Every structure is written in structure tokens, then in C-alpha cells.
Short mmCIF file of C-alpha atoms in Angstrom, two decimals:
data_model
loop_
_atom_site.label_atom_id
_atom_site.label_comp_id
_atom_site.label_asym_id
_atom_site.label_seq_id
_atom_site.Cartn_x
_atom_site.Cartn_y
_atom_site.Cartn_z
CA UNK A 1 4.96 -42.21 -86.07
CA UNK A 2 3.56 -44.80 -83.67
CA UNK A 3 -0.21 -45.15 -83.61
CA UNK A 4 -2.65 -47.28 -81.62
CA UNK A 5 -5.99 -48.19 -83.17
CA UNK A 6 -8.41 -49.24 -80.42
CA UNK A 7 -11.91 -49.54 -81.85
CA UNK A 8 -15.06 -50.84 -80.21
CA UNK A 9 -17.46 -53.07 -82.13
CA UNK A 10 -19.83 -51.49 -84.66
CA UNK A 11 -23.00 -53.16 -83.42
CA UNK A 12 -24.62 -55.28 -86.11
CA UNK A 13 -21.82 -54.54 -88.54
CA UNK A 14 -18.24 -55.18 -87.42
CA UNK A 15 -16.52 -56.76 -84.45
CA UNK A 16 -13.96 -54.66 -82.62
CA UNK A 17 -11.25 -56.70 -84.34
CA UNK A 18 -12.73 -56.04 -87.77
CA UNK A 19 -13.22 -52.34 -87.08
CA UNK A 20 -9.68 -51.97 -85.72
CA UNK A 21 -8.30 -53.80 -88.74
CA UNK A 22 -10.24 -51.59 -91.18
CA UNK A 23 -9.00 -48.41 -89.52
CA UNK A 24 -5.42 -49.66 -89.30
CA UNK A 25 -5.38 -50.67 -92.97
CA UNK A 26 -6.79 -47.31 -94.03
CA UNK A 27 -4.35 -45.34 -91.90
CA UNK A 28 -1.39 -47.33 -93.27
CA UNK A 29 -2.48 -46.51 -96.83
CA UNK A 30 -2.51 -42.80 -96.00
CA UNK A 31 0.69 -42.95 -93.91
CA UNK A 32 2.79 -45.95 -95.07
CA UNK A 33 5.74 -45.06 -92.83
CA UNK A 34 3.66 -45.18 -89.63
CA UNK A 35 3.85 -48.06 -87.16
CA UNK A 36 0.21 -48.94 -86.44
CA UNK A 37 -0.71 -51.23 -83.55
CA UNK A 38 -4.17 -52.82 -83.40
CA UNK A 39 -5.64 -53.12 -79.89
CA UNK A 40 -9.36 -54.02 -80.24
CA UNK A 41 -11.42 -52.76 -77.30
CA UNK A 42 -14.74 -53.49 -75.62
CA UNK A 43 -16.76 -52.20 -72.68
CA UNK A 44 -18.94 -55.09 -71.56
CA UNK A 45 -21.14 -55.06 -74.64
CA UNK A 46 -20.81 -56.72 -78.03
CA UNK A 47 -17.33 -58.12 -78.67
CA UNK A 48 -16.18 -58.19 -75.05
CA UNK A 49 -15.70 -61.95 -74.91
CA UNK A 50 -13.53 -62.07 -78.03
CA UNK A 51 -11.36 -59.15 -76.93
CA UNK A 52 -10.71 -60.58 -73.46
CA UNK A 53 -10.04 -64.12 -74.68
CA UNK A 54 -7.59 -62.73 -77.20
CA UNK A 55 -5.87 -60.63 -74.55
CA UNK A 56 -5.77 -63.23 -71.78
CA UNK A 57 -5.36 -66.39 -73.81
CA UNK A 58 -7.75 -69.32 -73.51
CA UNK A 59 -10.50 -70.81 -75.58
CA UNK A 60 -14.21 -70.49 -76.32
CA UNK A 61 -16.94 -73.10 -75.88
CA UNK A 62 -20.52 -73.01 -77.10
CA UNK A 63 -23.56 -73.67 -74.92
CA UNK A 64 -27.21 -73.94 -75.94
CA UNK A 65 -29.30 -71.59 -73.80
CA UNK A 66 -32.63 -69.76 -73.81
CA UNK A 67 -32.56 -66.65 -75.97
CA UNK A 68 -34.18 -63.31 -75.13
CA UNK A 69 -37.57 -64.39 -76.48
CA UNK A 70 -37.66 -67.99 -75.29
CA UNK A 71 -36.02 -69.47 -78.37
CA UNK A 72 -32.85 -71.58 -78.21
CA UNK A 73 -29.57 -69.85 -79.08
CA UNK A 74 -25.95 -70.98 -79.23
CA UNK A 75 -23.97 -68.75 -76.88
CA UNK A 76 -20.21 -68.61 -76.39
CA UNK A 77 -18.35 -68.77 -73.10
CA UNK A 78 -14.68 -67.84 -72.84
CA UNK A 79 -12.49 -69.89 -70.52
CA UNK A 80 -9.21 -68.19 -69.55
CA UNK A 81 -6.54 -68.36 -66.86
CA UNK A 82 -6.32 -72.12 -67.11
CA UNK A 83 -10.09 -72.54 -67.06
CA UNK A 84 -10.49 -70.93 -63.65
CA UNK A 85 -12.19 -67.84 -65.08
CA UNK A 86 -15.22 -67.74 -67.36
CA UNK A 87 -16.13 -64.77 -69.52
CA UNK A 88 -19.80 -64.38 -70.36
CA UNK A 89 -21.07 -61.79 -72.81
CA UNK A 90 -24.76 -61.19 -72.10
CA UNK A 91 -25.28 -59.97 -75.66
CA UNK A 92 -24.51 -63.48 -76.96
CA UNK A 93 -27.33 -65.01 -74.88
CA UNK A 94 -29.79 -62.14 -74.48
CA UNK A 95 -28.68 -59.55 -77.01
CA UNK A 96 -30.62 -57.18 -79.22
CA UNK A 97 -28.56 -58.30 -82.19
CA UNK A 98 -29.89 -61.87 -81.89
CA UNK A 99 -33.27 -60.85 -83.31
CA UNK A 100 -34.41 -58.77 -86.27
CA UNK A 101 -35.60 -55.26 -85.44
CA UNK A 102 -39.21 -56.00 -86.36
CA UNK A 103 -39.30 -59.05 -84.07
CA UNK A 104 -38.02 -57.38 -80.89
CA UNK A 105 -40.38 -57.10 -77.91
CA UNK A 106 -39.01 -55.73 -74.66
CA UNK A 107 -42.18 -56.72 -72.81
CA UNK A 108 -41.25 -60.41 -72.99
CA UNK A 109 -37.47 -60.17 -73.42
CA UNK A 110 -35.60 -61.97 -70.64
CA UNK A 111 -32.10 -62.63 -69.31
CA UNK A 112 -32.55 -66.35 -68.62
CA UNK A 113 -29.75 -67.40 -70.95
CA UNK A 114 -27.20 -65.42 -68.94
CA UNK A 115 -28.06 -67.31 -65.77
CA UNK A 116 -27.83 -70.60 -67.64
CA UNK A 117 -24.34 -69.72 -68.84
CA UNK A 118 -23.30 -68.80 -65.31
CA UNK A 119 -24.61 -72.09 -63.95
CA UNK A 120 -22.82 -74.01 -66.71
CA UNK A 121 -19.55 -72.23 -65.88
CA UNK A 122 -19.91 -72.91 -62.15
CA UNK A 123 -20.48 -76.59 -62.79
CA UNK A 124 -17.31 -76.60 -64.90
CA UNK A 125 -15.40 -75.62 -61.77
CA UNK A 126 -14.58 -72.00 -62.53
CA UNK A 127 -13.90 -69.74 -59.58
CA UNK A 128 -14.41 -66.37 -61.23
CA UNK A 129 -17.21 -65.39 -63.61
CA UNK A 130 -16.93 -62.14 -65.56
CA UNK A 131 -20.27 -61.01 -66.98
CA UNK A 132 -20.39 -58.27 -69.60
CA UNK A 133 -23.87 -56.78 -69.49
CA UNK A 134 -24.05 -54.47 -72.53
CA UNK A 135 -26.05 -54.84 -75.74
CA UNK A 136 -29.00 -56.67 -74.17
CA UNK A 137 -32.61 -56.86 -75.34
CA UNK A 138 -34.35 -57.05 -71.95
CA UNK A 139 -35.36 -54.71 -69.18
CA UNK A 140 -36.20 -57.40 -66.62
CA UNK A 141 -33.89 -56.42 -63.76
CA UNK A 142 -32.00 -59.66 -64.29
CA UNK A 143 -34.92 -61.75 -63.02
CA UNK A 144 -34.60 -64.32 -65.80
CA UNK A 145 -30.90 -64.87 -65.08
CA UNK A 146 -31.45 -65.08 -61.33
CA UNK A 147 -34.19 -67.68 -61.63
CA UNK A 148 -32.06 -69.77 -64.00
CA UNK A 149 -29.12 -69.60 -61.58
CA UNK A 150 -31.25 -70.91 -58.70
CA UNK A 151 -32.64 -67.72 -57.15
CA UNK A 152 -36.28 -67.42 -56.11
CA UNK A 153 -38.48 -64.42 -57.00
CA UNK A 154 -42.20 -64.91 -56.36
CA UNK A 155 -45.45 -63.04 -56.90
CA UNK A 156 -48.10 -62.46 -54.26
CA UNK A 157 -49.56 -65.93 -54.88
CA UNK A 158 -46.26 -67.71 -54.31
CA UNK A 159 -45.57 -68.47 -57.97
CA UNK A 160 -42.33 -67.64 -59.73
CA UNK A 161 -42.74 -64.40 -61.65
CA UNK A 162 -42.96 -64.59 -65.46
CA UNK A 163 -40.24 -63.28 -67.78
CA UNK A 164 -40.03 -59.76 -69.19
CA UNK A 165 -41.25 -56.44 -67.87
CA UNK A 166 -44.49 -58.12 -66.81
CA UNK A 167 -42.58 -60.04 -64.18
CA UNK A 168 -41.32 -56.82 -62.57
CA UNK A 169 -44.86 -55.70 -61.85
CA UNK A 170 -45.57 -58.90 -59.93
CA UNK A 171 -42.49 -59.16 -57.70
CA UNK A 172 -43.57 -59.74 -54.11
CA UNK A 173 -40.67 -61.59 -52.47
CA UNK A 174 -37.11 -62.68 -53.17
CA UNK A 175 -34.60 -65.15 -51.74
CA UNK A 176 -31.20 -66.52 -52.74
CA UNK A 177 -32.63 -70.03 -53.14
CA UNK A 178 -29.97 -72.43 -54.46
CA UNK A 179 -27.52 -69.72 -55.56
CA UNK A 180 -25.21 -70.11 -52.52
CA UNK A 181 -24.98 -73.85 -53.15
CA UNK A 182 -24.72 -73.60 -56.94
CA UNK A 183 -22.02 -70.93 -56.79
CA UNK A 184 -20.05 -71.87 -53.70
CA UNK A 185 -16.65 -70.10 -53.70
CA UNK A 186 -17.41 -68.42 -57.05
CA UNK A 187 -16.68 -64.71 -57.42
CA UNK A 188 -18.79 -62.71 -59.88
CA UNK A 189 -17.62 -59.52 -61.59
CA UNK A 190 -19.99 -57.45 -63.69
CA UNK A 191 -18.47 -55.18 -66.32
CA UNK A 192 -20.86 -52.52 -67.53
CA UNK A 193 -20.80 -50.23 -70.55
CA UNK A 194 -22.78 -47.46 -68.81
CA UNK A 195 -22.82 -45.78 -65.40
CA UNK A 196 -26.59 -45.44 -65.00
CA UNK A 197 -28.30 -46.37 -61.71
CA UNK A 198 -31.25 -48.74 -61.69
CA UNK A 199 -34.16 -46.30 -61.34
CA UNK A 200 -35.05 -42.64 -61.80
CA UNK A 201 -34.58 -40.18 -64.69
CA UNK A 202 -31.09 -41.54 -65.38
CA UNK A 203 -32.01 -45.15 -64.69
CA UNK A 204 -32.01 -48.14 -67.00
CA UNK A 205 -35.67 -48.03 -67.94
CA UNK A 206 -36.17 -44.34 -68.67
CA UNK A 207 -32.90 -43.94 -70.57
CA UNK A 208 -32.62 -47.23 -72.48
CA UNK A 209 -36.17 -48.61 -72.35
CA UNK A 210 -37.33 -46.51 -75.32
CA UNK A 211 -34.42 -47.88 -77.41
CA UNK A 212 -35.64 -51.38 -76.61
CA UNK A 213 -39.28 -50.67 -77.47
CA UNK A 214 -40.95 -49.00 -74.46
CA UNK A 215 -43.14 -46.01 -75.15
CA UNK A 216 -42.71 -42.85 -72.99
CA UNK A 217 -45.70 -43.67 -70.78
CA UNK A 218 -44.68 -47.31 -70.53
CA UNK A 219 -41.15 -46.38 -69.50
CA UNK A 220 -42.48 -44.43 -66.51
CA UNK A 221 -44.69 -47.33 -65.44
CA UNK A 222 -41.94 -49.92 -65.81
CA UNK A 223 -39.55 -47.66 -63.90
CA UNK A 224 -42.03 -47.63 -61.00
CA UNK A 225 -42.18 -51.43 -61.15
CA UNK A 226 -38.38 -51.54 -61.17
CA UNK A 227 -38.31 -49.32 -58.08
CA UNK A 228 -40.71 -51.69 -56.31
CA UNK A 229 -38.47 -54.61 -57.30
CA UNK A 230 -35.48 -52.79 -55.76
CA UNK A 231 -37.40 -52.22 -52.52
CA UNK A 232 -38.20 -55.95 -52.32
CA UNK A 233 -34.52 -56.78 -52.77
CA UNK A 234 -33.59 -54.28 -50.07
CA UNK A 235 -36.15 -55.78 -47.67
CA UNK A 236 -35.53 -59.49 -48.35
CA UNK A 237 -31.80 -59.51 -49.21
CA UNK A 238 -30.57 -56.40 -47.48
CA UNK A 239 -29.23 -55.03 -50.79
CA UNK A 240 -30.91 -51.96 -52.33
CA UNK A 241 -29.65 -51.40 -55.91
CA UNK A 242 -31.89 -48.39 -56.62
CA UNK A 243 -29.19 -45.75 -56.92
CA UNK A 244 -26.02 -47.82 -57.23
CA UNK A 245 -23.90 -46.64 -60.16
CA UNK A 246 -23.86 -49.13 -63.06
CA UNK A 247 -26.73 -51.13 -61.53
CA UNK A 248 -28.93 -50.09 -64.48
CA UNK A 249 -26.67 -51.74 -67.05
CA UNK A 250 -28.15 -54.58 -69.08
CA UNK A 251 -31.72 -53.55 -68.34
CA UNK A 252 -31.05 -53.94 -64.62
CA UNK A 253 -29.21 -57.25 -64.97
CA UNK A 254 -26.26 -55.66 -63.16
CA UNK A 255 -28.54 -54.78 -60.23
CA UNK A 256 -29.78 -58.35 -59.92
CA UNK A 257 -26.27 -59.82 -59.99
CA UNK A 258 -25.11 -57.25 -57.44
CA UNK A 259 -27.96 -58.08 -55.06
CA UNK A 260 -27.99 -61.88 -55.41
CA UNK A 261 -24.27 -62.58 -55.97
CA UNK A 262 -22.70 -59.62 -54.22
CA UNK A 263 -21.04 -59.03 -57.59
CA UNK A 264 -18.39 -56.37 -58.09
CA UNK A 265 -19.63 -53.73 -60.54
CA UNK A 266 -16.84 -52.38 -62.73
CA UNK A 267 -16.74 -50.00 -65.67
CA UNK A 268 -16.25 -52.29 -68.65
CA UNK A 269 -13.99 -50.09 -70.74
CA UNK A 270 -11.60 -49.54 -67.82
CA UNK A 271 -11.60 -53.26 -67.02
CA UNK A 272 -10.78 -54.20 -70.61
CA UNK A 273 -8.05 -51.56 -70.89
CA UNK A 274 -6.41 -53.03 -67.79
CA UNK A 275 -6.60 -56.59 -69.11
CA UNK A 276 -5.26 -55.70 -72.56
CA UNK A 277 -2.36 -53.68 -71.13
CA UNK A 278 -3.53 -50.62 -73.05
CA UNK A 279 -2.21 -48.09 -70.54
CA UNK A 280 1.24 -49.67 -70.51
CA UNK A 281 1.32 -49.74 -74.29
CA UNK A 282 0.32 -46.11 -74.70
CA UNK A 283 3.34 -45.09 -72.65
CA UNK A 284 5.75 -46.70 -75.10
CA UNK A 285 6.27 -43.79 -77.46
CA UNK A 286 2.75 -43.69 -78.94
CA UNK A 287 2.03 -40.40 -80.72
CA UNK A 288 -1.62 -40.88 -81.75
CA UNK A 289 -4.61 -42.97 -80.66
CA UNK A 290 -7.62 -43.67 -82.87
CA UNK A 291 -10.78 -45.09 -81.35
CA UNK A 292 -14.49 -45.19 -82.08
CA UNK A 293 -17.69 -47.23 -82.33
CA UNK A 294 -20.85 -47.54 -84.37
CA UNK A 295 -22.66 -44.56 -82.87
CA UNK A 296 -21.03 -41.62 -81.12
CA UNK A 297 -23.79 -39.91 -79.15
CA UNK A 298 -24.79 -38.50 -75.77
CA UNK A 299 -24.17 -41.89 -74.12
CA UNK A 300 -20.58 -42.16 -75.36
CA UNK A 301 -19.19 -40.09 -72.50
CA UNK A 302 -20.89 -42.29 -69.89
CA UNK A 303 -18.19 -44.94 -70.00
CA UNK A 304 -18.19 -46.22 -73.58
CA UNK A 305 -14.95 -47.25 -75.26
CA UNK A 306 -14.25 -44.05 -77.25
CA UNK A 307 -14.47 -41.85 -74.17
CA UNK A 308 -12.44 -44.17 -71.94
CA UNK A 309 -9.71 -44.64 -74.54
CA UNK A 310 -9.51 -40.92 -75.39
CA UNK A 311 -9.41 -40.09 -71.67
CA UNK A 312 -6.53 -42.52 -71.10
CA UNK A 313 -4.73 -41.04 -74.11
CA UNK A 314 -5.18 -37.52 -72.77
CA UNK A 315 -3.76 -38.54 -69.40
CA UNK A 316 -0.71 -39.91 -71.23
CA UNK A 317 -0.32 -36.70 -73.24
CA UNK A 318 -1.34 -38.38 -76.51
CA UNK A 319 -4.06 -36.98 -78.83
CA UNK A 320 -7.11 -39.18 -79.30
CA UNK A 321 -9.20 -39.16 -82.49
CA UNK A 322 -12.68 -40.70 -82.61
CA UNK A 323 -14.41 -42.23 -85.65
CA UNK A 324 -18.10 -43.05 -85.45
CA UNK A 325 -20.24 -44.98 -87.86
CA UNK A 326 -22.70 -42.18 -87.15
CA UNK A 327 -22.64 -38.99 -85.08
CA UNK A 328 -25.51 -37.78 -82.95
CA UNK A 329 -26.50 -34.07 -83.03
CA UNK A 330 -25.68 -34.09 -79.31
CA UNK A 331 -21.98 -34.11 -80.27
CA UNK A 332 -22.41 -30.64 -81.78
CA UNK A 333 -23.40 -29.27 -78.41
CA UNK A 334 -21.33 -31.37 -76.05
CA UNK A 335 -18.31 -32.94 -77.71
CA UNK A 336 -16.08 -34.13 -74.85
CA UNK A 337 -12.83 -32.23 -74.40
CA UNK A 338 -11.06 -35.59 -74.41
CA UNK A 339 -11.79 -35.92 -78.15
CA UNK A 340 -9.17 -34.03 -80.17
CA UNK A 341 -11.27 -34.59 -83.31
CA UNK A 342 -14.39 -36.57 -84.24
CA UNK A 343 -15.15 -38.03 -87.67
CA UNK A 344 -18.21 -39.67 -89.23
CA UNK A 345 -17.46 -42.59 -91.53
CA UNK A 346 -20.90 -42.58 -93.19
CA UNK A 347 -20.57 -40.84 -96.54
CA UNK A 348 -24.12 -39.52 -96.86
CA UNK A 349 -27.81 -40.09 -96.14
CA UNK A 350 -28.68 -43.74 -96.73
CA UNK A 351 -30.76 -46.55 -95.22
CA UNK A 352 -29.29 -48.12 -92.10
CA UNK A 353 -28.87 -51.47 -93.85
CA UNK A 354 -26.83 -49.86 -96.63
CA UNK A 355 -24.69 -47.94 -94.15
CA UNK A 356 -23.97 -51.17 -92.26
CA UNK A 357 -23.04 -53.08 -95.43
CA UNK A 358 -20.72 -50.29 -96.56
CA UNK A 359 -19.20 -49.86 -93.10
CA UNK A 360 -15.87 -51.64 -93.69
CA UNK A 361 -15.25 -49.69 -96.92
CA UNK A 362 -16.22 -46.26 -95.60
CA UNK A 363 -14.36 -46.78 -92.33
CA UNK A 364 -11.18 -47.71 -94.20
CA UNK A 365 -11.58 -44.70 -96.47
CA UNK A 366 -12.08 -42.33 -93.54
CA UNK A 367 -9.02 -43.72 -91.77
CA UNK A 368 -6.95 -43.29 -94.93
CA UNK A 369 -7.84 -39.59 -95.03
CA UNK A 370 -6.84 -39.22 -91.39
CA UNK A 371 -3.57 -41.01 -92.14
CA UNK A 372 -2.84 -38.77 -95.12
CA UNK A 373 -3.50 -35.66 -93.06
CA UNK A 374 -1.35 -36.96 -90.20
CA UNK A 375 1.46 -37.63 -92.65
CA UNK A 376 1.38 -34.06 -93.95
CA UNK A 377 1.75 -32.62 -90.47
CA UNK A 378 4.20 -35.29 -89.30
CA UNK A 379 6.64 -34.51 -92.10
CA UNK A 380 6.18 -30.75 -91.80
CA UNK A 381 8.42 -30.59 -88.71
CA UNK A 382 11.77 -32.37 -89.19
CA UNK A 383 13.68 -33.35 -86.08
CA UNK A 384 16.98 -34.21 -87.78
CA UNK A 385 18.78 -33.04 -90.90
CA UNK A 386 21.13 -34.99 -93.17
CA UNK A 387 23.29 -33.80 -96.08
CA UNK A 388 24.32 -36.24 -98.81
CA UNK A 389 25.78 -36.24 -102.30
CA UNK A 390 25.27 -38.34 -105.40
CA UNK A 391 25.43 -38.44 -109.15
CA UNK A 392 23.66 -38.86 -112.45
CA UNK A 393 26.13 -41.15 -114.21
CA UNK A 394 25.85 -41.22 -118.01
CA UNK A 395 27.51 -43.28 -120.75
CA UNK A 396 27.09 -43.62 -124.46
CA UNK A 397 26.05 -47.18 -125.22
CA UNK A 398 24.52 -48.96 -128.21
CA UNK A 399 23.86 -45.75 -130.10
CA UNK A 400 22.11 -43.92 -127.26
CA UNK A 401 22.81 -42.60 -123.81
CA UNK A 402 22.27 -44.71 -120.74
CA UNK A 403 22.01 -43.82 -117.05
CA UNK A 404 23.08 -46.01 -114.14
CA UNK A 405 20.50 -46.80 -111.45
CA UNK A 406 20.73 -48.89 -108.29
CA UNK A 407 18.10 -51.14 -106.76
CA UNK A 408 17.39 -50.51 -103.07
CA UNK A 409 15.85 -52.61 -100.29
CA UNK A 410 12.40 -51.15 -100.98
CA UNK A 411 12.30 -52.51 -104.53
CA UNK A 412 12.84 -49.10 -106.09
CA UNK A 413 15.47 -47.94 -108.61
CA UNK A 414 17.35 -44.84 -107.51
CA UNK A 415 20.36 -42.68 -108.27
CA UNK A 416 23.52 -43.52 -106.31
CA UNK A 417 24.10 -41.25 -103.31
CA UNK A 418 25.32 -41.30 -99.73
CA UNK A 419 26.59 -39.44 -96.68
CA UNK A 420 29.47 -36.98 -96.65
CA UNK A 421 32.44 -38.12 -94.62
CA UNK A 422 34.35 -35.65 -92.41
CA UNK A 423 36.63 -33.42 -94.47
CA UNK A 424 35.01 -34.26 -97.82
CA UNK A 425 33.54 -31.76 -100.23
CA UNK A 426 30.13 -32.45 -101.78
CA UNK A 427 31.82 -33.37 -105.07
CA UNK A 428 34.34 -35.72 -103.44
CA UNK A 429 31.57 -37.47 -101.51
CA UNK A 430 29.50 -37.88 -104.67
CA UNK A 431 32.40 -39.50 -106.54
CA UNK A 432 33.18 -41.85 -103.65
CA UNK A 433 29.51 -42.89 -103.11
CA UNK A 434 29.05 -43.64 -106.81
CA UNK A 435 32.17 -45.83 -106.78
CA UNK A 436 31.10 -47.67 -103.60
CA UNK A 437 27.50 -48.25 -104.66
CA UNK A 438 28.03 -49.07 -108.35
CA UNK A 439 31.71 -50.05 -108.82
CA UNK A 440 32.18 -47.28 -111.42
CA UNK A 441 34.90 -44.68 -111.70
CA UNK A 442 33.49 -41.36 -112.80
CA UNK A 443 34.50 -37.88 -113.90
CA UNK A 444 32.38 -34.95 -112.73
CA UNK A 445 30.92 -32.90 -115.54
CA UNK A 446 28.99 -30.24 -113.58
CA UNK A 447 26.80 -29.71 -110.51
CA UNK A 448 23.09 -30.01 -111.23
CA UNK A 449 21.66 -28.72 -107.94
CA UNK A 450 20.13 -30.37 -104.91
CA UNK A 451 16.86 -31.93 -103.80
CA UNK A 452 15.20 -32.08 -100.39
CA UNK A 453 12.76 -34.64 -99.03
CA UNK A 454 11.62 -36.00 -95.70
CA UNK A 455 11.16 -39.50 -94.37
CA UNK A 456 10.52 -41.27 -91.08
CA UNK A 457 13.39 -42.99 -89.28
CA UNK A 458 12.21 -44.52 -86.03
CA UNK A 459 10.68 -41.66 -84.08
CA UNK A 460 12.58 -38.99 -86.06
CA UNK A 461 11.46 -37.06 -89.10
CA UNK A 462 14.58 -36.67 -91.21
CA UNK A 463 15.00 -33.84 -93.71
CA UNK A 464 17.57 -35.00 -96.24
CA UNK A 465 19.35 -32.71 -98.70
CA UNK A 466 21.18 -34.41 -101.57
CA UNK A 467 23.63 -32.52 -103.81
CA UNK A 468 23.80 -34.09 -107.27
CA UNK A 469 26.43 -33.92 -110.02
CA UNK A 470 26.36 -34.84 -113.67
CA UNK A 471 29.02 -37.53 -114.18
CA UNK A 472 30.54 -39.54 -116.99
CA UNK A 473 31.58 -43.17 -116.45
CA UNK A 474 35.30 -43.57 -117.22
CA UNK A 475 36.02 -47.07 -115.91
CA UNK A 476 35.25 -49.87 -113.51
CA UNK A 477 32.64 -52.61 -113.66
CA UNK A 478 29.11 -52.38 -112.31
CA UNK A 479 28.60 -54.33 -109.08
CA UNK A 480 26.13 -53.88 -106.21
CA UNK A 481 27.52 -52.73 -102.87
CA UNK A 482 27.08 -55.62 -100.39
CA UNK A 483 24.34 -54.92 -97.89
CA UNK A 484 23.39 -51.63 -99.53
CA UNK A 485 22.23 -52.17 -103.10
CA UNK A 486 20.44 -55.14 -104.65
CA UNK A 487 21.42 -54.42 -108.25
CA UNK A 488 23.15 -51.95 -110.56
CA UNK A 489 21.76 -51.44 -114.06
CA UNK A 490 22.37 -49.27 -117.09
CA UNK A 491 19.01 -47.99 -118.34
CA UNK A 492 18.50 -46.50 -121.79
CA UNK A 493 16.72 -43.14 -121.82
CA UNK A 494 13.64 -44.43 -123.73
CA UNK A 495 13.18 -47.12 -121.06
CA UNK A 496 13.24 -44.76 -118.07
CA UNK A 497 9.45 -44.06 -117.93
CA UNK A 498 8.81 -47.76 -117.29
CA UNK A 499 11.22 -48.03 -114.37
CA UNK A 500 9.91 -47.86 -110.78
CA UNK A 501 11.72 -44.81 -109.41
CA UNK A 502 11.21 -42.22 -106.73
CA UNK A 503 9.42 -38.97 -107.43
CA UNK A 504 11.81 -36.42 -108.91
CA UNK A 505 14.33 -38.97 -110.19
CA UNK A 506 13.49 -38.48 -113.87
CA UNK A 507 13.70 -34.72 -113.48
CA UNK A 508 17.19 -35.02 -111.99
CA UNK A 509 18.30 -37.26 -114.85
CA UNK A 510 17.13 -34.76 -117.44
CA UNK A 511 18.98 -31.97 -115.62
CA UNK A 512 22.10 -34.13 -115.68
CA UNK A 513 21.76 -34.72 -119.42
CA UNK A 514 21.47 -30.99 -120.00
CA UNK A 515 24.94 -30.60 -118.48
CA UNK A 516 26.32 -32.87 -121.22
CA UNK A 517 24.46 -31.07 -123.97
CA UNK A 518 25.73 -27.71 -122.72
#
């Protein structure tokens, strides 16, 4: 079975790489025969930079910029495509995760650091700047970033507006300022993790403002200020972002970049899937896709990684399973049809901090259960059948009976067996295979029945039936078959329990011994 694991980051807990690795490791434990490919995903939010740099090749540099609350932070910039393209993850300069929950204040949070990173990249000579705008702390319409990049946004008195939501209420005029000169011949692409417009019931402020600290009444007031800001941009720049899809991403940062830079707004998850080659990979015989993120809720279907990945899987005819660090009650009422199944990796009620610390362990455990279940169903429908024959070869040595076992390429000890050649009987094939694999000549004592088991061979599930015979060694010298067996050993009956054998091997040996006692 071929499986793709394409997890998003678990915000505040695991990167997309770490989450994908945890799920892949768990699934392999439950389904050891599966081929599991790890394709970490992102959607413009946390982890986007790392995923894209990994997919496109390049390197990361660190720049000191202004954080969301005026403090200095070290933010990463990815340089790819020979240094001609810069990848900026807004969450690394202006992200919620940069500050403890109790210290967050959306009223003063700003996007200035994003603009500083863009200006740094432009001065490095890049010609394309990709800005991921998810996971941010601010709701400033991108004003902080625009001012840092050289734009001009003034209040009624001619002063530059202050940072945070307070600045929105004072916007009176806007101009491009030095942006055309600072970013000459630079293309800007915004990749967003949500589809929300800038204003209105589905806009940035009223949907995400409360998550960032705005009360219900405040959210309505700030949304009105945001609408006024949009009208100023429409009047002074000829670009009205009010109802543009994705303009609300990043607390309106996407709207500001669209208006001032004429940026292309793109759905982040789709963009990342294209750059990682996910769609091409899923068409290469993949039978299952596993995706997920920290919280699977009502926003997941608005363009987040789990929905985009499951949708792409569905289009390719591949089932998509979603694992969330937590599930919202909204999933009970509106689980997307694209999700074949949804799982919660949190094992019970617990504080958020404890759930985050246990995340890697519980995620691995959950994936192992999914792998075990997949294995049961995978092996329940064989696609090819094989019939073989083999023997339980016994001799009397050193006062007690011994049985011959062969070492295989998996490090296990097994009974000699093999395929039946055209025209052979089961008994003839068993005698020949024992001679080829062990070097021994044998005499058949009696048939002892057959066993059936299933295993994975490439994309096939093989159901193998092996007919066994009780045999007595009558000559020859033990020698491994080149390229087939690693060793041949006589094992005394008391020593058998300590030998690493396949399930059912000891039972077959005892049945063979009964033939001699009869």
C-alpha cells in the first residue's frame, strides 16, 4: 500500500515536518509493509517558509525586524530559485505564536516586521516576493507593513497613523510613497490560508478579530474602521479591497499588499501543493492520503490544508483521512464530504499546555491505530494467489531431535519452502525446495497440512498457501542457497522458543513431530 502523509503545522506544537513525521512513523508501526511518503504541507500560515524552501531548494537567512508589539524579533527569509525569489512568512515577524497568550493585545499589534522583510528582500535584488499571511497577531489592514515598505498613510492632521487597530480609525489619506522606487520590477504574491474578504460578516475583523482579542462590540467598531480604510484606498489608489476574496487574510494584510503592490492573491494550500508537486505524486499509485492540522473546525473548509489536500485526493480517486489535534463541534454538523474519516489525536480532557506537550506521542499513537486498521482491510482482499510446498525436516542428533531452519533476508528463521514448478506434485516440490534451500536430501514421512497467510508485494496483496510435509534427513550437507537463504541451522527442540520465527512456525513443527511419533 502506498500512502502520502501531508500534514499542516500544529500551531504552537509541531511543524508540518514534525507532524508528518509523527504520523508516518505511527502508520508504519501499524502497517509495516506500507510505503509511506512524507510531504509536509502549508497554506500561508505557520511552517510555510520551511515547506517551500524544502520543496524548491535554497537557503534561509535571519533578519532582525520589529515584532507585533514593537519588540525586536529574529525573522527568517527563504531565498530560492537562485536568490531571485524570497519567501516571507508573516507569522515569523508578526505572528501570534511569538508572544505568550496573556501578553497578546490586538489593539497595538502591527505588521511592520513584514514590510521590513520585504524591503530587505528587495534590496537583496530579488524579483519575486512570496508573502504567506496566516497565523498573524494583528488586525491592522497591513498598515504597519505598508509604512515600513515606504507607503504613506496619514491621519486628518497629516501625521502617519499609529500602529494597531487605533491606526485604522484615523486613516484619512493614502499614497504609494516610495514603494514604486523601493520595489521597482518586483512582483509580489500573497498566499492566504483563508478566503475571507476584508469587511462584513465574513470579513477579517468579525471572524478572526475575537480570536485575536477583540470583544463582540469592538469587532463591529473595528470592522467599520476597516471599511473606511478600504474606501480611502479606493479613492486614493483606485483599488477597493472591501469584498475581494482572501483580502481579509492576515488581519487585512493581504488587502494592503493587494492595494499598494498590486499583489496576486492566491490560496496558500493550492499554491504549496503546486510547488511541492503533490498532485503529480498522488497520481503515482497512491492508495491513501492522511492530512490534518492542530484544530479541525468550521474554518478548515475555507482553504486550510486538510480540506485542500482531501479535495485533491478525492479528485484523484484516493481516500483522504484527516487527523486533528482537536475537533470542533462544528464538524459534527458539517463534516466536509471530502473527508473520508476524521480523527482526534487528543486522548481526553486536559489543559491546552498538556495537550500540546503530548501532541507528538498522541499523534503517533493515533496514526498507528489508523495503520493497523488499514492493514486489516488491505490484507482482507487478496489480488493474487500463490501455492507453495515445504517441509519440517527432522533428525536425531546428540540425544534429542533437531529441526532444520533457514535464515531469510528479513532476519527471521523459517521452514524451507518454495514454488511448485510445472508438472510437479506438492510432495515433489517440497522435496526439491528443501534440497535447494538447505542442501539436504530428505524422505517424506507424511503430509501435515497447509497454512495460508497474506503479504504485500508491490501493489498486490498475495494470498500464499503452503503445503507442508514431515520429512527425515537422509543425506547431504547443510548449505544456504545463494541469493535466497542467509543460513541453515539445526535447532534442538528445547531451543525453539528462543528463535525468532514467524507466527505459526512452532505449531507446524509440532505437527511434523507428531507424524514421527505416530
